[in-house]
Each structure stands twice: as structure tokens, then as C-alpha cells.
Short mmCIF file of N, CA and C in Angstrom, two decimals:
data_model
loop_
_atom_site.label_atom_id
_atom_site.label_comp_id
_atom_site.label_asym_id
_atom_site.label_seq_id
_atom_site.Cartn_x
_atom_site.Cartn_y
_atom_site.Cartn_z
N MET A 1 69.20 -22.74 16.08
CA MET A 1 70.28 -23.30 15.80
C MET A 1 69.37 -24.09 14.76
N ASN A 2 69.28 -23.36 14.05
CA ASN A 2 67.88 -24.49 12.86
C ASN A 2 68.79 -25.53 12.17
N SER A 3 70.03 -24.69 11.59
CA SER A 3 70.20 -25.54 10.15
C SER A 3 71.25 -26.20 10.86
N THR A 4 72.12 -27.21 10.14
CA THR A 4 73.53 -27.76 9.99
C THR A 4 74.37 -26.80 10.30
N TYR A 5 74.63 -25.84 9.36
CA TYR A 5 75.37 -25.03 9.31
C TYR A 5 75.35 -24.07 10.41
N SER A 6 74.17 -23.60 11.30
CA SER A 6 74.68 -22.92 12.43
C SER A 6 74.90 -23.67 13.74
N LEU A 7 74.60 -25.39 13.91
CA LEU A 7 75.12 -26.04 14.71
C LEU A 7 76.88 -26.22 14.43
N GLU A 8 77.05 -26.34 13.49
CA GLU A 8 78.34 -26.73 13.20
C GLU A 8 79.54 -25.73 13.35
N SER A 9 78.81 -24.24 13.11
CA SER A 9 79.61 -22.80 13.70
C SER A 9 79.84 -23.16 15.30
N ILE A 10 78.48 -23.50 15.93
CA ILE A 10 78.63 -23.43 16.84
C ILE A 10 79.29 -24.19 17.92
N LEU A 11 79.15 -25.20 17.08
CA LEU A 11 80.26 -26.60 17.71
C LEU A 11 81.71 -26.11 17.58
N GLY A 12 82.39 -25.52 16.47
CA GLY A 12 83.91 -24.84 15.90
C GLY A 12 83.86 -24.01 17.24
N ASN A 13 82.80 -22.97 17.45
CA ASN A 13 83.47 -22.35 18.67
C ASN A 13 83.42 -22.73 20.05
N VAL A 14 82.37 -24.01 20.15
CA VAL A 14 82.96 -24.85 21.36
C VAL A 14 84.38 -24.98 21.34
N ILE A 15 84.63 -25.61 20.32
CA ILE A 15 86.05 -26.25 20.28
C ILE A 15 87.03 -25.10 20.70
N GLN A 16 86.71 -24.25 20.20
CA GLN A 16 87.65 -23.07 20.01
C GLN A 16 87.82 -22.43 22.04
N GLY A 17 86.90 -22.82 22.17
CA GLY A 17 86.81 -22.44 23.85
C GLY A 17 85.75 -21.33 24.06
N ASP A 18 84.97 -21.12 23.14
CA ASP A 18 84.14 -20.08 23.45
C ASP A 18 82.59 -20.05 24.61
N GLN A 19 82.79 -19.76 25.50
CA GLN A 19 81.60 -20.42 26.47
C GLN A 19 80.30 -19.86 26.35
N ALA A 20 80.18 -18.67 25.89
CA ALA A 20 78.88 -18.60 24.96
C ALA A 20 78.21 -19.38 24.24
N ALA A 21 79.42 -19.92 23.29
CA ALA A 21 78.48 -21.04 22.20
C ALA A 21 78.60 -22.49 23.39
N PHE A 22 79.20 -22.49 24.35
CA PHE A 22 78.64 -23.84 24.47
C PHE A 22 76.88 -23.59 25.53
N ALA A 23 77.29 -22.53 26.33
CA ALA A 23 75.99 -22.09 26.76
C ALA A 23 74.74 -22.12 25.91
N LYS A 24 74.56 -21.79 24.50
CA LYS A 24 73.95 -21.81 23.36
C LYS A 24 73.83 -23.34 23.36
N LEU A 25 74.55 -24.19 23.03
CA LEU A 25 74.67 -25.77 22.65
C LEU A 25 74.12 -26.39 23.55
N TYR A 26 74.37 -26.24 25.24
CA TYR A 26 73.49 -26.58 26.26
C TYR A 26 72.11 -26.03 26.27
N ARG A 27 71.66 -25.13 26.12
CA ARG A 27 70.15 -24.48 26.04
C ARG A 27 69.52 -25.39 24.91
N HIS A 28 70.28 -25.72 23.96
CA HIS A 28 69.63 -26.35 22.64
C HIS A 28 69.23 -27.86 22.71
N TYR A 29 70.20 -28.41 23.82
CA TYR A 29 70.12 -29.59 23.76
C TYR A 29 69.86 -30.37 24.81
N ARG A 30 69.54 -29.25 26.22
CA ARG A 30 68.92 -29.41 27.53
C ARG A 30 67.39 -30.49 27.69
N LEU A 31 66.43 -29.61 27.18
CA LEU A 31 65.16 -30.46 27.04
C LEU A 31 65.15 -31.57 26.54
N PRO A 32 65.52 -31.76 25.09
CA PRO A 32 65.38 -33.23 24.26
C PRO A 32 66.11 -33.94 25.29
N ALA A 33 67.07 -33.87 25.68
CA ALA A 33 68.10 -34.68 26.62
C ALA A 33 67.66 -35.18 27.72
N LEU A 34 67.10 -34.16 28.57
CA LEU A 34 66.43 -34.27 30.06
C LEU A 34 65.17 -35.16 29.64
N LYS A 35 64.31 -34.99 29.02
CA LYS A 35 63.00 -35.92 28.36
C LYS A 35 63.81 -37.64 27.98
N PHE A 36 65.00 -37.67 27.11
CA PHE A 36 65.49 -38.91 26.72
C PHE A 36 66.06 -39.38 28.24
N CYS A 37 66.70 -38.76 29.19
CA CYS A 37 67.77 -39.67 30.14
C CYS A 37 66.01 -39.75 31.37
N LEU A 38 65.28 -39.19 31.48
CA LEU A 38 63.78 -39.43 32.01
C LEU A 38 63.02 -40.49 31.63
N TYR A 39 63.22 -40.86 30.49
CA TYR A 39 62.57 -41.85 30.01
C TYR A 39 63.18 -43.14 30.43
N LEU A 40 64.72 -42.92 30.33
CA LEU A 40 65.50 -44.31 30.74
C LEU A 40 65.54 -44.43 32.10
N VAL A 41 65.74 -43.47 32.90
CA VAL A 41 65.77 -43.49 34.31
C VAL A 41 64.68 -43.43 35.13
N LYS A 42 63.74 -42.88 35.02
CA LYS A 42 62.89 -42.11 35.14
C LYS A 42 62.88 -41.56 36.89
N ASP A 43 63.99 -41.00 36.91
CA ASP A 43 64.01 -40.02 38.18
C ASP A 43 64.88 -38.72 37.89
N GLN A 44 63.67 -37.49 37.82
CA GLN A 44 64.21 -35.99 37.67
C GLN A 44 65.58 -35.68 38.34
N GLU A 45 65.69 -36.06 39.06
CA GLU A 45 67.40 -35.11 39.76
C GLU A 45 68.40 -36.29 39.16
N GLU A 46 68.20 -37.44 38.83
CA GLU A 46 69.27 -38.04 37.83
C GLU A 46 69.23 -37.92 36.86
N ALA A 47 68.41 -37.91 36.20
CA ALA A 47 68.30 -37.44 34.85
C ALA A 47 69.15 -36.01 34.08
N GLU A 48 68.76 -34.79 35.08
CA GLU A 48 69.64 -33.82 35.35
C GLU A 48 70.93 -33.69 35.41
N ASN A 49 71.33 -34.62 36.79
CA ASN A 49 72.62 -35.02 36.81
C ASN A 49 73.27 -35.53 35.47
N MET A 50 72.94 -36.71 34.71
CA MET A 50 73.11 -37.39 33.74
C MET A 50 73.60 -35.82 32.79
N ILE A 51 73.15 -34.99 32.68
CA ILE A 51 73.07 -34.19 31.56
C ILE A 51 74.18 -33.32 31.88
N HIS A 52 74.24 -32.84 33.08
CA HIS A 52 75.21 -32.19 33.48
C HIS A 52 76.67 -32.67 33.38
N ASP A 53 76.68 -33.92 34.13
CA ASP A 53 77.98 -34.80 33.56
C ASP A 53 78.57 -34.66 32.42
N VAL A 54 77.22 -35.08 31.41
CA VAL A 54 77.89 -35.53 30.03
C VAL A 54 78.29 -33.94 29.60
N PHE A 55 77.83 -32.92 30.08
CA PHE A 55 78.13 -31.74 29.25
C PHE A 55 79.33 -31.32 29.45
N ILE A 56 79.33 -31.54 31.12
CA ILE A 56 81.02 -31.07 31.32
C ILE A 56 81.94 -32.28 30.70
N LYS A 57 81.81 -33.18 30.69
CA LYS A 57 82.74 -33.95 29.91
C LYS A 57 82.59 -33.48 28.51
N ILE A 58 81.66 -32.88 27.80
CA ILE A 58 81.80 -32.20 26.09
C ILE A 58 82.75 -31.16 26.57
N TRP A 59 82.51 -30.33 27.58
CA TRP A 59 83.49 -28.91 27.43
C TRP A 59 84.70 -29.33 27.76
N GLU A 60 85.19 -30.39 28.66
CA GLU A 60 86.42 -30.62 28.94
C GLU A 60 87.25 -31.27 27.84
N ARG A 61 86.45 -31.98 26.79
CA ARG A 61 87.11 -32.75 25.63
C ARG A 61 86.49 -32.18 24.46
N ARG A 62 86.26 -31.05 24.54
CA ARG A 62 85.94 -29.99 23.02
C ARG A 62 86.95 -30.05 22.10
N ALA A 63 88.23 -30.17 22.58
CA ALA A 63 88.99 -30.28 21.39
C ALA A 63 88.90 -31.57 20.73
N GLN A 64 88.00 -32.29 21.08
CA GLN A 64 88.46 -33.70 20.53
C GLN A 64 86.95 -34.07 19.56
N ILE A 65 86.28 -33.13 19.63
CA ILE A 65 84.86 -33.05 19.02
C ILE A 65 84.83 -32.72 17.33
N ASN A 66 84.54 -33.66 16.72
CA ASN A 66 84.58 -33.49 15.03
C ASN A 66 83.09 -32.71 14.56
N PRO A 67 83.45 -31.45 14.49
CA PRO A 67 81.98 -30.92 13.79
C PRO A 67 81.39 -31.41 12.84
N GLY A 68 82.45 -32.02 11.85
CA GLY A 68 81.82 -32.65 11.03
C GLY A 68 81.13 -33.75 11.26
N LEU A 69 80.99 -34.68 12.34
CA LEU A 69 80.18 -35.77 12.51
C LEU A 69 78.82 -35.40 13.11
N ASN A 70 78.02 -36.39 13.34
CA ASN A 70 76.53 -36.13 14.04
C ASN A 70 76.61 -35.56 15.91
N PHE A 71 77.02 -34.66 15.97
CA PHE A 71 76.42 -34.12 17.22
C PHE A 71 75.93 -34.80 18.32
N ASN A 72 74.65 -34.63 17.53
CA ASN A 72 73.24 -35.02 17.59
C ASN A 72 73.54 -36.66 18.36
N SER A 73 74.20 -37.60 17.70
CA SER A 73 74.21 -38.95 17.90
C SER A 73 75.25 -39.42 18.80
N TYR A 74 76.10 -38.37 18.60
CA TYR A 74 77.35 -38.55 20.04
C TYR A 74 76.63 -38.17 21.41
N LEU A 75 75.99 -37.41 21.53
CA LEU A 75 75.19 -36.73 22.90
C LEU A 75 74.61 -37.62 23.60
N PHE A 76 73.30 -37.99 22.22
CA PHE A 76 72.57 -39.17 23.10
C PHE A 76 73.37 -40.47 23.05
N THR A 77 74.08 -40.89 22.33
CA THR A 77 75.00 -42.00 23.06
C THR A 77 75.81 -41.84 24.04
N CYS A 78 76.17 -40.77 24.33
CA CYS A 78 76.84 -40.40 25.49
C CYS A 78 75.86 -41.05 26.83
N LEU A 79 74.72 -40.29 26.55
CA LEU A 79 73.50 -40.16 27.71
C LEU A 79 73.11 -41.64 28.08
N ARG A 80 72.69 -42.08 26.75
CA ARG A 80 72.38 -43.60 27.18
C ARG A 80 73.35 -44.59 27.69
N ASN A 81 74.78 -44.36 27.32
CA ASN A 81 75.70 -45.12 28.48
C ASN A 81 75.61 -44.98 29.68
N MET A 82 75.26 -43.38 29.84
CA MET A 82 75.55 -43.44 31.12
C MET A 82 74.57 -43.53 31.97
N ALA A 83 73.10 -43.38 31.43
CA ALA A 83 71.66 -43.77 32.08
C ALA A 83 71.87 -45.84 32.38
N PHE A 84 72.56 -46.30 31.20
CA PHE A 84 72.56 -47.81 31.49
C PHE A 84 73.63 -48.27 32.53
N ASP A 85 74.25 -47.40 32.31
CA ASP A 85 75.45 -47.62 33.78
C ASP A 85 75.05 -47.44 34.96
N TYR A 86 74.09 -46.47 34.83
CA TYR A 86 73.42 -45.95 36.40
C TYR A 86 72.68 -46.94 36.57
N LEU A 87 71.56 -47.69 35.74
CA LEU A 87 70.54 -48.85 36.02
C LEU A 87 71.57 -49.95 36.13
N LYS A 88 72.52 -50.30 35.84
CA LYS A 88 73.68 -51.48 35.97
C LYS A 88 73.82 -51.28 37.86
N GLN A 89 74.50 -49.72 38.04
CA GLN A 89 74.56 -49.71 39.43
C GLN A 89 73.53 -49.76 40.27
N VAL A 90 72.23 -49.48 40.36
CA VAL A 90 71.14 -49.27 40.90
C VAL A 90 70.95 -51.22 40.67
N GLU A 91 70.85 -51.55 39.80
CA GLU A 91 70.81 -53.16 39.90
C GLU A 91 71.58 -53.84 40.84
N LYS A 92 72.72 -53.75 40.91
CA LYS A 92 73.78 -54.15 41.43
C LYS A 92 73.64 -53.85 43.18
N SER A 93 73.19 -52.32 43.17
CA SER A 93 73.23 -51.88 44.42
C SER A 93 71.97 -52.75 45.60
N GLN A 94 70.89 -52.96 44.81
CA GLN A 94 69.86 -53.46 44.91
C GLN A 94 69.82 -55.19 45.32
N LEU A 95 70.67 -55.71 44.60
CA LEU A 95 70.90 -57.12 45.16
C LEU A 95 71.77 -57.42 46.22
N LEU A 96 73.25 -56.33 46.09
CA LEU A 96 73.62 -56.41 47.47
C LEU A 96 73.31 -56.14 48.63
N ARG A 97 72.15 -55.58 48.80
CA ARG A 97 71.65 -54.93 49.56
C ARG A 97 70.37 -56.13 49.87
N GLN A 98 69.77 -56.94 49.29
CA GLN A 98 69.21 -57.95 49.26
C GLN A 98 70.03 -59.27 49.89
N ARG A 99 71.03 -59.28 49.43
CA ARG A 99 71.94 -60.42 50.12
C ARG A 99 72.16 -60.20 51.45
N TYR A 100 72.57 -58.64 51.50
CA TYR A 100 73.23 -58.60 52.92
C TYR A 100 71.71 -58.85 54.08
N MET A 101 70.70 -58.46 53.71
CA MET A 101 69.57 -58.86 54.46
C MET A 101 69.26 -60.07 54.57
N GLU A 102 69.61 -60.81 53.63
CA GLU A 102 69.38 -62.59 53.65
C GLU A 102 70.25 -62.82 54.86
N GLN A 103 71.84 -62.62 54.56
CA GLN A 103 72.69 -62.95 55.50
C GLN A 103 72.45 -62.66 57.12
N MET A 104 71.78 -61.06 56.97
CA MET A 104 71.67 -60.72 58.51
C MET A 104 70.38 -61.49 59.10
N GLN A 105 69.43 -61.97 58.17
CA GLN A 105 68.45 -62.57 58.80
C GLN A 105 69.13 -64.60 58.95
N SER A 106 69.96 -64.69 58.81
CA SER A 106 70.41 -65.76 58.94
C SER A 106 71.49 -65.94 60.03
N LEU A 107 71.93 -64.93 60.47
CA LEU A 107 72.70 -65.02 61.58
C LEU A 107 72.50 -64.87 62.92
N PRO A 108 72.91 -66.06 63.84
CA PRO A 108 72.16 -66.11 64.91
C PRO A 108 72.66 -64.53 65.89
N GLU A 109 71.84 -64.75 66.86
CA GLU A 109 71.66 -63.34 67.57
C GLU A 109 72.68 -63.20 68.61
N ASP A 110 73.81 -64.11 68.79
CA ASP A 110 74.76 -64.30 69.66
C ASP A 110 75.66 -62.74 70.13
N PRO A 111 75.34 -61.98 71.24
CA PRO A 111 75.63 -60.97 71.23
C PRO A 111 77.92 -61.17 71.08
N ASP A 112 78.54 -62.13 71.67
CA ASP A 112 79.55 -62.43 70.99
C ASP A 112 79.96 -62.10 69.35
N ASP A 113 78.96 -62.73 68.69
CA ASP A 113 79.28 -62.38 67.48
C ASP A 113 78.66 -61.04 66.41
N GLN A 114 77.73 -60.28 67.64
CA GLN A 114 77.19 -59.16 66.89
C GLN A 114 78.63 -58.29 67.38
N GLU A 115 79.45 -58.44 68.56
CA GLU A 115 80.35 -57.95 69.04
C GLU A 115 81.27 -57.73 67.95
N ALA A 116 82.00 -59.09 67.55
CA ALA A 116 83.17 -59.68 66.37
C ALA A 116 82.49 -58.68 65.32
N ARG A 117 81.42 -58.53 64.74
CA ARG A 117 80.74 -58.28 63.20
C ARG A 117 81.14 -56.78 63.41
N ILE A 118 80.96 -56.19 64.74
CA ILE A 118 81.17 -54.51 64.78
C ILE A 118 82.62 -54.41 64.91
N GLN A 119 83.09 -54.95 65.20
CA GLN A 119 84.75 -54.94 64.70
C GLN A 119 85.46 -55.27 63.86
N LEU A 120 84.52 -55.74 63.13
CA LEU A 120 85.13 -55.96 62.10
C LEU A 120 84.53 -54.65 60.83
N LEU A 121 83.47 -54.55 60.89
CA LEU A 121 83.19 -53.46 60.25
C LEU A 121 83.95 -52.14 60.62
N GLU A 122 84.19 -51.75 61.79
CA GLU A 122 85.19 -50.68 62.01
C GLU A 122 86.49 -50.74 61.47
N VAL A 123 87.11 -51.86 61.38
CA VAL A 123 88.06 -52.03 60.99
C VAL A 123 88.02 -51.75 59.09
N ALA A 124 87.20 -52.28 58.74
CA ALA A 124 86.82 -52.15 57.55
C ALA A 124 86.42 -50.75 57.45
N ILE A 125 86.17 -49.67 57.90
CA ILE A 125 85.28 -48.36 57.64
C ILE A 125 87.06 -47.67 57.70
N SER A 126 87.87 -48.24 58.73
CA SER A 126 89.47 -47.39 58.84
C SER A 126 89.71 -47.77 57.62
N SER A 127 89.69 -48.59 56.68
CA SER A 127 90.53 -48.91 55.55
C SER A 127 89.94 -48.28 54.28
N LEU A 128 88.81 -47.68 54.43
CA LEU A 128 88.55 -46.46 53.48
C LEU A 128 89.37 -45.23 53.01
N SER A 129 89.30 -44.85 52.35
CA SER A 129 90.29 -43.38 51.95
C SER A 129 89.59 -42.36 52.97
N GLU A 130 90.29 -41.32 53.65
CA GLU A 130 89.88 -40.29 54.00
C GLU A 130 88.20 -39.61 53.63
N LYS A 131 88.29 -39.50 52.42
CA LYS A 131 87.04 -38.54 51.99
C LYS A 131 85.97 -39.94 51.70
N ARG A 132 86.38 -41.03 51.52
CA ARG A 132 84.71 -42.15 51.77
C ARG A 132 84.55 -42.05 52.79
N LYS A 133 85.54 -42.25 53.67
CA LYS A 133 84.98 -42.34 55.02
C LYS A 133 84.37 -41.09 55.62
N MET A 134 84.75 -40.11 55.37
CA MET A 134 84.06 -38.83 56.24
C MET A 134 82.70 -38.71 55.34
N ILE A 135 82.13 -38.94 54.18
CA ILE A 135 81.25 -38.82 53.34
C ILE A 135 80.25 -39.81 53.66
N LEU A 136 80.89 -41.18 53.99
CA LEU A 136 79.97 -42.29 54.78
C LEU A 136 79.45 -41.95 56.48
N LEU A 137 80.50 -41.39 57.22
CA LEU A 137 79.96 -41.56 58.26
C LEU A 137 78.90 -40.07 58.67
N LEU A 138 79.37 -38.85 57.42
CA LEU A 138 78.11 -37.85 57.57
C LEU A 138 77.05 -38.36 57.31
N ASN A 139 76.99 -39.40 56.13
CA ASN A 139 75.62 -40.05 55.67
C ASN A 139 75.02 -40.81 57.15
N VAL A 140 75.75 -41.84 57.27
CA VAL A 140 75.02 -42.86 58.23
C VAL A 140 75.18 -42.24 59.47
N GLU A 141 76.23 -42.04 59.99
CA GLU A 141 75.94 -41.55 61.55
C GLU A 141 75.23 -39.94 61.85
N GLY A 142 75.83 -38.82 60.48
CA GLY A 142 75.32 -37.89 60.72
C GLY A 142 73.89 -37.66 60.27
N GLY A 143 73.47 -38.57 59.40
CA GLY A 143 71.95 -38.37 58.73
C GLY A 143 72.30 -37.52 57.78
N LYS A 144 73.14 -37.17 57.27
CA LYS A 144 73.17 -36.04 56.27
C LYS A 144 72.53 -36.27 54.98
N SER A 145 71.91 -35.92 54.10
CA SER A 145 71.79 -36.08 53.10
C SER A 145 72.69 -35.91 52.01
N TYR A 146 72.37 -36.53 50.94
CA TYR A 146 73.59 -36.23 49.64
C TYR A 146 73.77 -34.87 49.32
N GLN A 147 72.71 -33.97 49.21
CA GLN A 147 72.77 -32.43 49.05
C GLN A 147 73.70 -31.74 50.28
N GLU A 148 73.65 -32.12 51.45
CA GLU A 148 73.70 -31.14 52.47
C GLU A 148 75.47 -31.67 52.65
N ILE A 149 75.58 -32.87 52.28
CA ILE A 149 76.89 -33.32 52.34
C ILE A 149 78.05 -32.80 50.98
N ALA A 150 77.20 -32.65 50.00
CA ALA A 150 77.94 -31.98 48.85
C ALA A 150 78.10 -30.41 49.35
N GLU A 151 77.16 -30.07 49.52
CA GLU A 151 77.56 -28.36 50.14
C GLU A 151 78.40 -28.52 51.40
N MET A 152 78.40 -28.95 52.19
CA MET A 152 79.79 -29.17 53.22
C MET A 152 81.12 -29.44 52.38
N LEU A 153 81.31 -30.32 51.56
CA LEU A 153 82.40 -30.62 51.26
C LEU A 153 82.61 -29.98 49.85
N ARG A 154 81.88 -29.21 49.60
CA ARG A 154 82.05 -28.32 48.16
C ARG A 154 82.52 -29.54 46.96
N ILE A 155 81.61 -30.47 47.00
CA ILE A 155 81.80 -31.32 45.86
C ILE A 155 80.17 -31.55 45.11
N SER A 156 80.44 -32.30 44.24
CA SER A 156 78.76 -32.36 43.71
C SER A 156 77.95 -33.46 44.34
N LYS A 157 76.63 -33.48 44.16
CA LYS A 157 75.74 -34.98 44.30
C LYS A 157 76.32 -35.79 44.07
N ASN A 158 76.68 -35.64 43.01
CA ASN A 158 77.00 -37.21 42.38
C ASN A 158 78.00 -37.61 42.69
N THR A 159 78.91 -36.84 43.04
CA THR A 159 80.15 -37.37 43.93
C THR A 159 80.07 -38.08 45.02
N VAL A 160 79.34 -37.42 45.52
CA VAL A 160 78.65 -38.17 47.18
C VAL A 160 78.40 -39.22 46.90
N LYS A 161 77.28 -39.12 45.95
CA LYS A 161 76.20 -40.57 45.84
C LYS A 161 77.25 -41.67 45.53
N ASN A 162 78.20 -41.23 44.25
CA ASN A 162 79.25 -42.54 43.97
C ASN A 162 80.40 -42.91 44.93
N GLN A 163 80.63 -42.05 45.93
CA GLN A 163 81.87 -42.42 46.78
C GLN A 163 80.63 -43.29 47.99
N LEU A 164 79.68 -42.71 47.84
CA LEU A 164 78.89 -43.51 49.14
C LEU A 164 78.77 -45.05 48.44
N VAL A 165 78.38 -45.26 47.66
CA VAL A 165 78.04 -46.42 46.88
C VAL A 165 79.32 -47.36 46.69
N LYS A 166 80.71 -47.01 46.47
CA LYS A 166 81.39 -47.53 46.46
C LYS A 166 82.21 -47.97 47.86
N ALA A 167 82.17 -47.05 48.72
CA ALA A 167 82.35 -47.50 50.26
C ALA A 167 81.51 -48.42 50.88
N LYS A 168 80.08 -48.14 50.83
CA LYS A 168 79.04 -49.21 50.84
C LYS A 168 79.75 -50.67 50.30
N GLN A 169 79.94 -50.53 49.20
CA GLN A 169 80.32 -51.77 48.23
C GLN A 169 81.33 -52.93 49.09
N LEU A 170 82.63 -52.08 49.07
CA LEU A 170 83.94 -52.11 49.95
C LEU A 170 83.68 -52.57 51.20
N LEU A 171 82.87 -52.12 52.02
CA LEU A 171 82.51 -52.42 53.40
C LEU A 171 81.62 -53.76 52.93
N ARG A 172 80.90 -54.08 52.26
CA ARG A 172 80.14 -55.55 52.01
C ARG A 172 81.39 -56.44 51.60
N GLU A 173 82.06 -55.98 51.07
CA GLU A 173 82.88 -57.33 50.25
C GLU A 173 83.71 -57.46 51.30
N LYS A 174 84.19 -56.29 52.28
CA LYS A 174 85.43 -57.03 53.57
C LYS A 174 84.63 -57.77 54.39
N LEU A 175 83.13 -57.55 54.69
CA LEU A 175 82.80 -58.26 55.41
C LEU A 175 82.15 -59.45 55.31
N ASP A 176 81.63 -59.52 53.75
CA ASP A 176 81.42 -61.19 53.34
C ASP A 176 82.70 -61.84 53.22
N PHE A 177 83.79 -61.37 53.15
CA PHE A 177 84.90 -61.92 52.94
C PHE A 177 85.10 -62.62 54.35
N SER A 178 85.15 -62.22 55.11
CA SER A 178 85.50 -62.15 56.54
C SER A 178 84.89 -62.99 57.44
N LEU A 179 83.41 -62.74 57.13
CA LEU A 179 82.10 -63.93 57.32
C LEU A 179 82.38 -65.11 57.13
N SER A 180 82.85 -65.11 55.86
CA SER A 180 82.87 -66.29 55.21
C SER A 180 83.75 -67.51 55.56
#
């Protein structure tokens, strides 16, 4: 894929649904994309997940690709946006964790209050979707890793991670609302 024509030809084949051409495209861009994501997120596993997610989206939306436009720019813009979204999510998660810890330290250790908080937590957990509830309980109560849960439920590790983030965020919001 040294020439522009070669890349346009491969993109044309990808657009037509050629999986072998898609594999060539992936192999060509994998290493530069990995270096780029790694530079942004500083996490090898997360960088690899981002590349896989972007290439899945490219495959799913292949009919919308214009081979006349700069695919390199398109790919790296997608990766950059995904990395920035991830970093925002991490920052928000750290902020919520910090706020939660501050609230927990400021609450009195009254047994009745603790029982009420446990009941509020149980109600909040029961309001989650079945999938989120299962993922949360496997992680928190079962002590399962993202990878173990992904294998058990036959979903991607990234889906497990996203579902846990959303479940914990919803629980925090419900508990913050009921405690204030």
C-alpha cells in the first residue's frame, strides 16, 4: 500500500465488502494507530480496544467511505475523538469517586443511617437494567475482572467497562439525590 492508488483501490474493495482488503487496511494502519492512541491514553489495552472499536465502525459504515478523501485523516480523527472521550470519562469517573469519598468521610457512623444507605443502594441497584445489574454484581460481589465478565457474557471487554461505568454513575446519581 505504498501508493495512493493502491490505498484507494483497497478502500474501494473494502467499500464493496471485501474482508481480505479490510484485513490489509487494518494491518497497514494498526501499528501507527496503536502508537497514536498509546501516546494519547498511555494505556496499551485501552489503545488496542480503541483501534478495534474504530475499525469495527469503519467496517459497519464502509458504504459511507469516500475513497477520494483522505482516509488517513479520517482514521486518526476518529481515534483522536475516541481517545478524548475516554479521557473525559476517566476524569469524570475520578471526580465522582473523589466526591463520593468526601461524602462518605463526612457522614456520621450512625447504624440507622448506614442501614438506610444500604436500602437506598439496593433500591438503586434494582432499578438498573438486567444486563447492567448482572455486570455490576459479577464485578462487585463476584470479584470478576472485566475480561472474565466479558467471556462469561460473550460480550467485549469494552462493553463490560462501559456498562460498569454507566451503572456506577447511575447509582451515584440516585444515591446523591436521595441523600441531599
